Amino acid sequence: GGMERTFAMIKPDGVRRGLTPEILARIARKGYRVVGLKQMVIARETAENHYAEHRERPFFGELVDFITGGPVVALALEGENAIAGWRAMMGATNPANAAPGTIRADFATTTGENVTHGSDSPGSAQRELALFFHDGELLA
Ligand code: DAT
Ligand code: MG
């Protein structure tokens, strides 16, 4: 709760499909402040670090291949309750379980390519923001 910063990402499927403007528009309409934004290709080591919690899962290799397989848009969002709020805007991990009107329900059909990422806790947000952005890349 309170004023928070979170790490958000438009994944390679979203960028490839031209969904960046649509997703940025949703963020603007919600009222979150974009305090960091860059399009980039994620290095393999960074991806493995980002998804370290999933290292032992059977889908880990595919996940890292996918997330490094094309440009992403990395975002730092700021707003009241932004961590849970951005997760709510994304919807459930499996688009089949995502509520109508969420990004994953509206734009995705598979768990593997579900368009966006969002930090799941204050600790994750701090860790992921530091992994993707230098201090000087974020607005005060
Ligand atoms: P989220 O992205 O909602 O935080 P997560 O942290 O559990 O979900 O998983 C990270 C990503 O890994 C997820 O967005 C897509 C992929 N993934 C998760 N579970 C998967 C599965 N059972 N099969 C394939 N990919 C999966
Ligand atoms: Mg997660």
CSV table of N, CA and C and ligand atoms in Angstrom, one decimal:
chain,number,residue,atom,x,y,z
A,1,GLY,N,0.8,-1.2,0.0
A,1,GLY,CA,0.0,0.0,0.0
A,1,GLY,C,0.8,1.3,0.0
A,2,GLY,N,0.2,2.4,-0.1
A,2,GLY,CA,0.9,3.7,-0.1
A,2,GLY,C,1.5,3.9,-1.5
A,3,MET,N,2.3,5.0,-1.6
A,3,MET,CA,2.9,5.3,-2.9
A,3,MET,C,4.0,4.3,-3.1
A,4,GLU,N,4.0,3.6,-4.3
A,4,GLU,CA,4.9,2.5,-4.6
A,4,GLU,C,5.5,2.7,-6.0
A,5,ARG,N,6.6,2.0,-6.2
A,5,ARG,CA,7.2,1.8,-7.5
A,5,ARG,C,7.2,0.4,-7.8
A,6,THR,N,6.9,0.0,-9.1
A,6,THR,CA,7.0,-1.4,-9.5
A,6,THR,C,7.7,-1.5,-10.8
A,7,PHE,N,8.2,-2.7,-11.1
A,7,PHE,CA,8.8,-3.0,-12.4
A,7,PHE,C,7.7,-3.7,-13.3
A,8,ALA,N,7.5,-3.1,-14.4
A,8,ALA,CA,6.6,-3.7,-15.4
A,8,ALA,C,7.4,-3.9,-16.7
A,9,MET,N,6.9,-4.8,-17.5
A,9,MET,CA,7.6,-5.1,-18.8
A,9,MET,C,6.5,-5.5,-19.8
A,10,ILE,N,6.7,-4.9,-21.1
A,10,ILE,CA,6.0,-5.5,-22.2
A,10,ILE,C,6.9,-6.5,-22.8
A,11,LYS,N,6.5,-7.7,-22.8
A,11,LYS,CA,7.3,-8.9,-23.2
A,11,LYS,C,7.5,-8.9,-24.7
A,12,PRO,N,8.4,-9.7,-25.3
A,12,PRO,CA,8.7,-9.7,-26.7
A,12,PRO,C,7.4,-10.0,-27.6
A,13,ASP,N,6.5,-10.8,-27.1
A,13,ASP,CA,5.3,-11.0,-27.9
A,13,ASP,C,4.5,-9.7,-28.0
A,14,GLY,N,4.4,-9.0,-26.9
A,14,GLY,CA,3.6,-7.7,-27.0
A,14,GLY,C,4.3,-6.7,-27.9
A,15,VAL,N,5.6,-6.6,-27.8
A,15,VAL,CA,6.3,-5.6,-28.6
A,15,VAL,C,6.2,-6.0,-30.1
A,16,ARG,N,6.4,-7.3,-30.4
A,16,ARG,CA,6.3,-7.8,-31.7
A,16,ARG,C,5.0,-7.6,-32.4
A,17,ARG,N,3.9,-7.7,-31.6
A,17,ARG,CA,2.6,-7.6,-32.1
A,17,ARG,C,2.1,-6.1,-32.1
A,18,GLY,N,3.0,-5.2,-31.7
A,18,GLY,CA,2.6,-3.8,-31.8
A,18,GLY,C,1.7,-3.3,-30.7
A,19,LEU,N,1.7,-4.0,-29.6
A,19,LEU,CA,0.8,-3.6,-28.5
A,19,LEU,C,1.4,-2.6,-27.5
A,20,THR,N,2.6,-2.1,-27.8
A,20,THR,CA,3.2,-1.1,-26.8
A,20,THR,C,2.3,0.1,-26.7
A,21,PRO,N,1.8,0.8,-27.7
A,21,PRO,CA,1.0,2.0,-27.5
A,21,PRO,C,-0.3,1.7,-26.7
A,22,GLU,N,-0.9,0.5,-27.0
A,22,GLU,CA,-2.2,0.2,-26.3
A,22,GLU,C,-1.9,0.0,-24.8
A,23,ILE,N,-0.8,-0.7,-24.5
A,23,ILE,CA,-0.5,-0.9,-23.0
A,23,ILE,C,-0.1,0.4,-22.3
A,24,LEU,N,0.7,1.2,-23.0
A,24,LEU,CA,1.1,2.5,-22.4
A,24,LEU,C,-0.2,3.4,-22.2
A,25,ALA,N,-1.1,3.3,-23.1
A,25,ALA,CA,-2.4,4.1,-23.0
A,25,ALA,C,-3.1,3.6,-21.7
A,26,ARG,N,-3.2,2.3,-21.5
A,26,ARG,CA,-3.9,1.8,-20.3
A,26,ARG,C,-3.2,2.3,-19.0
A,27,ILE,N,-1.9,2.3,-19.0
A,27,ILE,CA,-1.1,2.8,-17.9
A,27,ILE,C,-1.4,4.2,-17.6
A,28,ALA,N,-1.5,5.0,-18.7
A,28,ALA,CA,-1.8,6.5,-18.6
A,28,ALA,C,-3.2,6.7,-18.1
A,29,ARG,N,-4.1,5.9,-18.6
A,29,ARG,CA,-5.5,6.1,-18.2
A,29,ARG,C,-5.7,5.7,-16.7
A,30,LYS,N,-5.0,4.7,-16.3
A,30,LYS,CA,-5.0,4.3,-14.9
A,30,LYS,C,-4.5,5.4,-14.0
A,31,GLY,N,-3.5,6.1,-14.5
A,31,GLY,CA,-2.9,7.2,-13.7
A,31,GLY,C,-1.6,6.9,-13.1
A,32,TYR,N,-1.0,5.8,-13.5
A,32,TYR,CA,0.4,5.6,-13.0
A,32,TYR,C,1.3,6.5,-13.7
A,33,ARG,N,2.4,6.9,-13.0
A,33,ARG,CA,3.4,7.8,-13.6
A,33,ARG,C,4.6,6.9,-14.1
A,34,VAL,N,4.9,7.1,-15.3
A,34,VAL,CA,6.1,6.3,-15.9
A,34,VAL,C,7.3,7.0,-15.5
A,35,VAL,N,8.1,6.4,-14.6
A,35,VAL,CA,9.3,7.1,-14.1
A,35,VAL,C,10.6,6.4,-14.7
A,36,GLY,N,10.4,5.4,-15.6
A,36,GLY,CA,11.5,4.8,-16.3
A,36,GLY,C,10.9,4.1,-17.5
A,37,LEU,N,11.6,4.1,-18.6
A,37,LEU,CA,11.1,3.5,-19.8
A,37,LEU,C,12.2,3.2,-20.8
A,38,LYS,N,12.4,2.0,-21.2
A,38,LYS,CA,13.4,1.8,-22.3
A,38,LYS,C,13.1,0.5,-23.0
A,39,GLN,N,13.3,0.5,-24.4
A,39,GLN,CA,13.2,-0.7,-25.2
A,39,GLN,C,14.6,-1.3,-25.2
A,40,MET,N,14.7,-2.6,-25.0
A,40,MET,CA,16.0,-3.3,-24.9
A,40,MET,C,15.8,-4.7,-25.2
A,41,VAL,N,16.9,-5.4,-25.6
A,41,VAL,CA,17.0,-6.8,-25.6
A,41,VAL,C,17.6,-7.3,-24.4
A,42,ILE,N,17.0,-8.2,-23.6
A,42,ILE,CA,17.5,-8.6,-22.3
A,42,ILE,C,18.6,-9.6,-22.5
A,43,ALA,N,19.8,-9.4,-21.8
A,43,ALA,CA,20.9,-10.4,-21.9
A,43,ALA,C,20.4,-11.7,-21.2
A,44,ARG,N,21.0,-12.8,-21.6
A,44,ARG,CA,20.6,-14.1,-21.0
A,44,ARG,C,20.8,-14.1,-19.5
A,45,GLU,N,22.0,-13.6,-19.1
A,45,GLU,CA,22.3,-13.6,-17.7
A,45,GLU,C,21.3,-12.8,-16.9
A,46,THR,N,20.9,-11.7,-17.4
A,46,THR,CA,19.9,-10.8,-16.7
A,46,THR,C,18.5,-11.5,-16.7
A,47,ALA,N,18.2,-12.2,-17.7
A,47,ALA,CA,16.9,-13.0,-17.7
A,47,ALA,C,16.9,-14.1,-16.7
A,48,GLU,N,18.0,-14.8,-16.6
A,48,GLU,CA,18.1,-15.9,-15.7
A,48,GLU,C,18.1,-15.4,-14.2
A,49,ASN,N,18.7,-14.2,-14.0
A,49,ASN,CA,18.6,-13.6,-12.7
A,49,ASN,C,17.2,-13.1,-12.4
A,50,HIS,N,16.6,-12.4,-13.4
A,50,HIS,CA,15.2,-11.9,-13.2
A,50,HIS,C,14.2,-13.1,-12.8
A,51,TYR,N,14.3,-14.2,-13.5
A,51,TYR,CA,13.4,-15.3,-13.3
A,51,TYR,C,14.1,-16.4,-12.4
A,52,ALA,N,15.0,-16.0,-11.5
A,52,ALA,CA,15.8,-17.0,-10.7
A,52,ALA,C,14.8,-17.9,-9.9
A,53,GLU,N,13.7,-17.4,-9.4
A,53,GLU,CA,12.8,-18.2,-8.6
A,53,GLU,C,12.2,-19.4,-9.4
A,54,HIS,N,12.3,-19.3,-10.7
A,54,HIS,CA,11.8,-20.4,-11.5
A,54,HIS,C,12.8,-21.3,-12.1
A,55,ARG,N,14.1,-21.2,-11.6
A,55,ARG,CA,15.2,-21.9,-12.2
A,55,ARG,C,15.0,-23.4,-12.3
A,56,GLU,N,14.3,-24.0,-11.3
A,56,GLU,CA,14.1,-25.5,-11.3
A,56,GLU,C,12.9,-26.0,-12.1
A,57,ARG,N,12.1,-25.0,-12.6
A,57,ARG,CA,10.9,-25.4,-13.2
A,57,ARG,C,11.1,-25.9,-14.6
A,58,PRO,N,10.3,-26.8,-15.1
A,58,PRO,CA,10.6,-27.4,-16.5
A,58,PRO,C,10.5,-26.4,-17.6
A,59,PHE,N,9.8,-25.3,-17.4
A,59,PHE,CA,9.7,-24.4,-18.5
A,59,PHE,C,10.7,-23.3,-18.5
A,60,PHE,N,11.7,-23.4,-17.5
A,60,PHE,CA,12.7,-22.3,-17.4
A,60,PHE,C,13.5,-22.0,-18.6
A,61,GLY,N,14.0,-23.0,-19.3
A,61,GLY,CA,14.8,-22.7,-20.6
A,61,GLY,C,13.9,-22.0,-21.6
A,62,GLU,N,12.7,-22.5,-21.8
A,62,GLU,CA,11.8,-21.8,-22.8
A,62,GLU,C,11.5,-20.4,-22.4
A,63,LEU,N,11.3,-20.2,-21.1
A,63,LEU,CA,11.0,-18.9,-20.6
A,63,LEU,C,12.1,-17.9,-20.9
A,64,VAL,N,13.4,-18.3,-20.6
A,64,VAL,CA,14.5,-17.5,-20.9
A,64,VAL,C,14.7,-17.3,-22.4
A,65,ASP,N,14.6,-18.3,-23.2
A,65,ASP,CA,14.6,-18.2,-24.6
A,65,ASP,C,13.6,-17.1,-25.1
A,66,PHE,N,12.4,-17.2,-24.6
A,66,PHE,CA,11.3,-16.3,-25.0
A,66,PHE,C,11.6,-14.9,-24.7
A,67,ILE,N,12.0,-14.7,-23.4
A,67,ILE,CA,12.1,-13.3,-22.9
A,67,ILE,C,13.4,-12.6,-23.5
A,68,THR,N,14.3,-13.4,-24.0
A,68,THR,CA,15.5,-12.8,-24.6
A,68,THR,C,15.4,-12.8,-26.1
A,69,GLY,N,14.3,-13.3,-26.6
A,69,GLY,CA,14.1,-13.5,-28.1
A,69,GLY,C,13.8,-12.3,-28.9
A,70,GLY,N,13.6,-11.2,-28.3
A,70,GLY,CA,13.3,-10.0,-29.1
A,70,GLY,C,13.2,-8.8,-28.1
A,71,PRO,N,13.1,-7.6,-28.6
A,71,PRO,CA,13.0,-6.5,-27.7
A,71,PRO,C,11.8,-6.5,-26.8
A,72,VAL,N,12.1,-6.0,-25.6
A,72,VAL,CA,11.0,-5.7,-24.6
A,72,VAL,C,11.0,-4.2,-24.3
A,73,VAL,N,9.9,-3.8,-23.7
A,73,VAL,CA,9.8,-2.4,-23.1
A,73,VAL,C,9.8,-2.6,-21.6
A,74,ALA,N,10.9,-2.1,-21.0
A,74,ALA,CA,11.0,-2.1,-19.5
A,74,ALA,C,10.5,-0.8,-19.0
A,75,LEU,N,9.7,-0.9,-17.9
A,75,LEU,CA,9.0,0.2,-17.4
A,75,LEU,C,9.1,0.3,-15.8
A,76,ALA,N,9.3,1.4,-15.3
A,76,ALA,CA,9.2,1.7,-13.9
A,76,ALA,C,8.0,2.5,-13.7
A,77,LEU,N,7.0,2.0,-12.9
A,77,LEU,CA,5.7,2.7,-12.7
A,77,LEU,C,5.6,3.1,-11.3
A,78,GLU,N,5.0,4.3,-11.1
A,78,GLU,CA,4.9,4.8,-9.7
A,78,GLU,C,3.4,5.2,-9.5
A,79,GLY,N,2.9,4.8,-8.4
A,79,GLY,CA,1.5,5.2,-8.1
A,79,GLY,C,1.0,4.6,-6.7
A,80,GLU,N,-0.1,5.0,-6.3
A,80,GLU,CA,-0.7,4.5,-5.1
A,80,GLU,C,-1.0,3.0,-5.3
A,81,ASN,N,-0.4,2.1,-4.5
A,81,ASN,CA,-0.7,0.7,-4.6
A,81,ASN,C,-0.3,0.1,-5.9
A,82,ALA,N,0.8,0.7,-6.5
A,82,ALA,CA,1.1,0.3,-7.9
A,82,ALA,C,1.5,-1.1,-8.1
A,83,ILE,N,2.0,-1.8,-7.1
A,83,ILE,CA,2.5,-3.2,-7.3
A,83,ILE,C,1.3,-4.1,-7.5
A,84,ALA,N,0.4,-4.1,-6.6
A,84,ALA,CA,-0.8,-5.0,-6.8
A,84,ALA,C,-1.7,-4.4,-7.9
A,85,GLY,N,-1.7,-3.1,-8.0
A,85,GLY,CA,-2.6,-2.5,-9.0
A,85,GLY,C,-2.2,-2.9,-10.4
A,86,TRP,N,-0.9,-2.9,-10.7
A,86,TRP,CA,-0.5,-3.3,-12.1
A,86,TRP,C,-0.7,-4.8,-12.3
A,87,ARG,N,-0.5,-5.6,-11.2
A,87,ARG,CA,-0.8,-7.0,-11.3
A,87,ARG,C,-2.3,-7.2,-11.7
A,88,ALA,N,-3.1,-6.4,-11.1
A,88,ALA,CA,-4.6,-6.5,-11.3
A,88,ALA,C,-4.9,-6.2,-12.8
A,89,MET,N,-4.2,-5.1,-13.3
A,89,MET,CA,-4.4,-4.7,-14.7
A,89,MET,C,-4.0,-5.8,-15.6
A,90,MET,N,-2.9,-6.6,-15.3
A,90,MET,CA,-2.4,-7.7,-16.2
A,90,MET,C,-3.4,-8.8,-16.2
A,91,GLY,N,-3.9,-9.2,-15.0
A,91,GLY,CA,-4.7,-10.4,-14.9
A,91,GLY,C,-3.9,-11.6,-14.6
A,92,ALA,N,-4.5,-12.8,-14.5
A,92,ALA,CA,-3.9,-14.0,-14.1
A,92,ALA,C,-2.8,-14.4,-15.1
A,93,THR,N,-1.8,-15.2,-14.5
A,93,THR,CA,-0.7,-15.6,-15.3
A,93,THR,C,-1.2,-16.4,-16.6
A,94,ASN,N,-2.1,-17.3,-16.4
A,94,ASN,CA,-2.7,-18.1,-17.5
A,94,ASN,C,-3.9,-17.3,-18.0
A,95,PRO,N,-3.8,-16.8,-19.3
A,95,PRO,CA,-4.8,-15.9,-19.8
A,95,PRO,C,-6.2,-16.6,-19.8
A,96,ALA,N,-6.3,-17.9,-19.8
A,96,ALA,CA,-7.5,-18.6,-19.7
A,96,ALA,C,-8.2,-18.3,-18.4
A,97,ASN,N,-7.5,-18.0,-17.4
A,97,ASN,CA,-8.0,-17.6,-16.0
A,97,ASN,C,-8.1,-16.1,-15.8
A,98,ALA,N,-7.7,-15.3,-16.7
A,98,ALA,CA,-7.6,-13.9,-16.5
A,98,ALA,C,-9.0,-13.3,-16.7
A,99,ALA,N,-9.3,-12.3,-15.8
A,99,ALA,CA,-10.7,-11.7,-15.9
A,99,ALA,C,-10.8,-10.8,-17.1
A,100,PRO,N,-12.0,-10.8,-17.7
A,100,PRO,CA,-12.2,-9.9,-18.9
A,100,PRO,C,-11.8,-8.5,-18.6
A,101,GLY,N,-11.2,-7.8,-19.6
A,101,GLY,CA,-10.8,-6.5,-19.4
A,101,GLY,C,-9.3,-6.3,-18.9
A,102,THR,N,-8.8,-7.4,-18.5
A,102,THR,CA,-7.3,-7.4,-18.1
A,102,THR,C,-6.5,-7.6,-19.4
A,103,ILE,N,-5.2,-7.1,-19.3
A,103,ILE,CA,-4.3,-7.2,-20.5
A,103,ILE,C,-4.2,-8.6,-21.0
A,104,ARG,N,-4.0,-9.6,-20.0
A,104,ARG,CA,-3.8,-11.0,-20.5
A,104,ARG,C,-5.0,-11.6,-21.0
A,105,ALA,N,-6.2,-11.2,-20.5
A,105,ALA,CA,-7.4,-11.7,-21.1
A,105,ALA,C,-7.7,-11.2,-22.5
A,106,ASP,N,-7.4,-9.9,-22.6
A,106,ASP,CA,-7.7,-9.2,-23.8
A,106,ASP,C,-6.7,-9.5,-25.0
A,107,PHE,N,-5.5,-9.8,-24.6
A,107,PHE,CA,-4.4,-9.9,-25.7
A,107,PHE,C,-3.7,-11.2,-25.7
A,108,ALA,N,-3.9,-12.1,-24.9
A,108,ALA,CA,-3.1,-13.3,-24.9
A,108,ALA,C,-3.9,-14.6,-24.8
A,109,THR,N,-3.4,-15.7,-25.3
A,109,THR,CA,-4.1,-17.0,-25.2
A,109,THR,C,-3.2,-18.1,-24.5
A,110,THR,N,-1.9,-17.8,-24.3
A,110,THR,CA,-1.1,-18.9,-23.7
A,110,THR,C,-0.3,-18.3,-22.5
A,111,THR,N,-0.1,-19.2,-21.5
A,111,THR,CA,0.7,-18.8,-20.3
A,111,THR,C,2.1,-18.4,-20.7
A,112,GLY,N,2.7,-19.1,-21.7
A,112,GLY,CA,4.1,-18.9,-22.1
A,112,GLY,C,4.3,-17.5,-22.7
A,113,GLU,N,3.3,-17.0,-23.4
A,113,GLU,CA,3.4,-15.7,-24.1
A,113,GLU,C,2.2,-14.8,-23.6
A,114,ASN,N,2.4,-14.2,-22.5
A,114,ASN,CA,1.3,-13.5,-21.8
A,114,ASN,C,1.5,-12.0,-21.7
A,115,VAL,N,2.3,-11.5,-22.6
A,115,VAL,CA,2.3,-10.1,-23.0
A,115,VAL,C,3.0,-9.1,-22.0
A,116,THR,N,2.8,-9.3,-20.7
A,116,THR,CA,3.3,-8.4,-19.8
A,116,THR,C,3.9,-9.1,-18.5
A,117,HIS,N,4.8,-8.4,-17.8
A,117,HIS,CA,5.3,-8.8,-16.5
A,117,HIS,C,5.0,-7.7,-15.5
A,118,GLY,N,4.8,-8.1,-14.3
A,118,GLY,CA,4.8,-7.2,-13.2
A,118,GLY,C,5.3,-7.8,-11.9
A,119,SER,N,6.1,-7.0,-11.1
A,119,SER,CA,6.6,-7.5,-9.9
A,119,SER,C,5.5,-7.9,-8.9
A,120,ASP,N,5.7,-8.9,-8.1
A,120,ASP,CA,4.7,-9.5,-7.3
A,120,ASP,C,4.7,-9.1,-5.8
A,121,SER,N,5.7,-8.3,-5.4
A,121,SER,CA,5.8,-7.9,-4.0
A,121,SER,C,6.7,-6.7,-3.9
A,122,PRO,N,6.8,-6.0,-2.8
A,122,PRO,CA,7.7,-4.9,-2.7
A,122,PRO,C,9.2,-5.3,-2.8
A,123,GLY,N,9.5,-6.5,-2.3
A,123,GLY,CA,10.9,-7.0,-2.4
A,123,GLY,C,11.2,-7.3,-3.9
A,124,SER,N,10.3,-7.9,-4.6
A,124,SER,CA,10.5,-8.2,-6.0
A,124,SER,C,10.7,-6.9,-6.8
A,125,ALA,N,9.8,-5.9,-6.5
A,125,ALA,CA,9.9,-4.7,-7.2
A,125,ALA,C,11.2,-4.0,-7.0
A,126,GLN,N,11.7,-4.0,-5.8
A,126,GLN,CA,13.0,-3.3,-5.6
A,126,GLN,C,14.1,-4.1,-6.3
A,127,ARG,N,14.1,-5.4,-6.2
A,127,ARG,CA,15.1,-6.2,-6.9
A,127,ARG,C,15.1,-6.1,-8.4
A,128,GLU,N,13.9,-6.1,-9.0
A,128,GLU,CA,13.7,-6.1,-10.4
A,128,GLU,C,14.0,-4.7,-11.0
A,129,LEU,N,13.6,-3.6,-10.3
A,129,LEU,CA,13.9,-2.3,-10.7
A,129,LEU,C,15.4,-2.1,-10.7
A,130,ALA,N,16.1,-2.6,-9.7
A,130,ALA,CA,17.6,-2.5,-9.7
A,130,ALA,C,18.3,-3.3,-10.8
A,131,LEU,N,17.7,-4.4,-11.1
A,131,LEU,CA,18.2,-5.3,-12.2
A,131,LEU,C,18.1,-4.6,-13.6
A,132,PHE,N,17.1,-3.9,-13.8
A,132,PHE,CA,16.8,-3.3,-15.1
A,132,PHE,C,17.2,-1.9,-15.3
A,133,PHE,N,17.2,-1.1,-14.2
A,133,PHE,CA,17.5,0.3,-14.3
A,133,PHE,C,18.6,0.8,-13.4
A,134,HIS,N,19.5,1.7,-13.9
A,134,HIS,CA,20.4,2.4,-13.1
A,134,HIS,C,19.7,3.5,-12.4
A,135,ASP,N,20.1,4.0,-11.3
A,135,ASP,CA,19.5,5.1,-10.6
A,135,ASP,C,19.2,6.3,-11.5
A,136,GLY,N,20.2,6.6,-12.3
A,136,GLY,CA,20.1,7.8,-13.2
A,136,GLY,C,19.1,7.7,-14.3
A,137,GLU,N,18.6,6.5,-14.5
A,137,GLU,CA,17.6,6.3,-15.5
A,137,GLU,C,16.2,6.5,-15.0
A,138,LEU,N,16.0,6.6,-13.7
A,138,LEU,CA,14.7,6.8,-13.2
A,138,LEU,C,14.4,8.2,-12.8
A,139,LEU,N,13.3,8.8,-13.0
A,139,LEU,CA,12.9,10.1,-12.5
A,139,LEU,C,12.8,10.1,-11.0
A,140,ALA,N,13.1,11.3,-10.5
A,140,ALA,CA,13.1,11.4,-9.0
A,140,ALA,C,11.7,11.4,-8.5
B,1,DAT,P1,3.7,-14.0,-13.4
B,1,DAT,O1,4.3,-13.6,-14.7
B,1,DAT,O2,2.2,-13.9,-13.5
B,1,DAT,O3,4.3,-13.4,-12.2
B,1,DAT,P2,5.1,-16.5,-12.7
B,1,DAT,O4,6.0,-15.6,-11.9
B,1,DAT,O5,4.4,-17.6,-12.0
B,1,DAT,O6,3.9,-15.6,-13.3
B,1,DAT,O7,5.8,-17.1,-14.0
B,1,DAT,C1,6.6,-16.2,-14.7
B,1,DAT,C2,6.4,-16.5,-16.2
B,1,DAT,O8,6.8,-17.8,-16.5
B,1,DAT,C3,4.9,-16.4,-16.6
B,1,DAT,O9,4.5,-15.1,-16.9
B,1,DAT,C4,4.9,-17.3,-17.8
B,1,DAT,C5,5.9,-18.4,-17.5
B,1,DAT,N1,5.2,-19.5,-16.9
B,1,DAT,C6,4.7,-19.7,-15.7
B,1,DAT,N2,4.1,-20.8,-15.5
B,1,DAT,C7,4.3,-21.5,-16.6
B,1,DAT,C8,3.9,-22.8,-17.1
B,1,DAT,N3,3.3,-23.7,-16.3
B,1,DAT,N4,4.2,-23.1,-18.4
B,1,DAT,C9,4.9,-22.3,-19.2
B,1,DAT,N5,5.3,-21.0,-18.8
B,1,DAT,C10,5.0,-20.7,-17.6
B,2,MG,MG,6.1,-13.7,-11.3
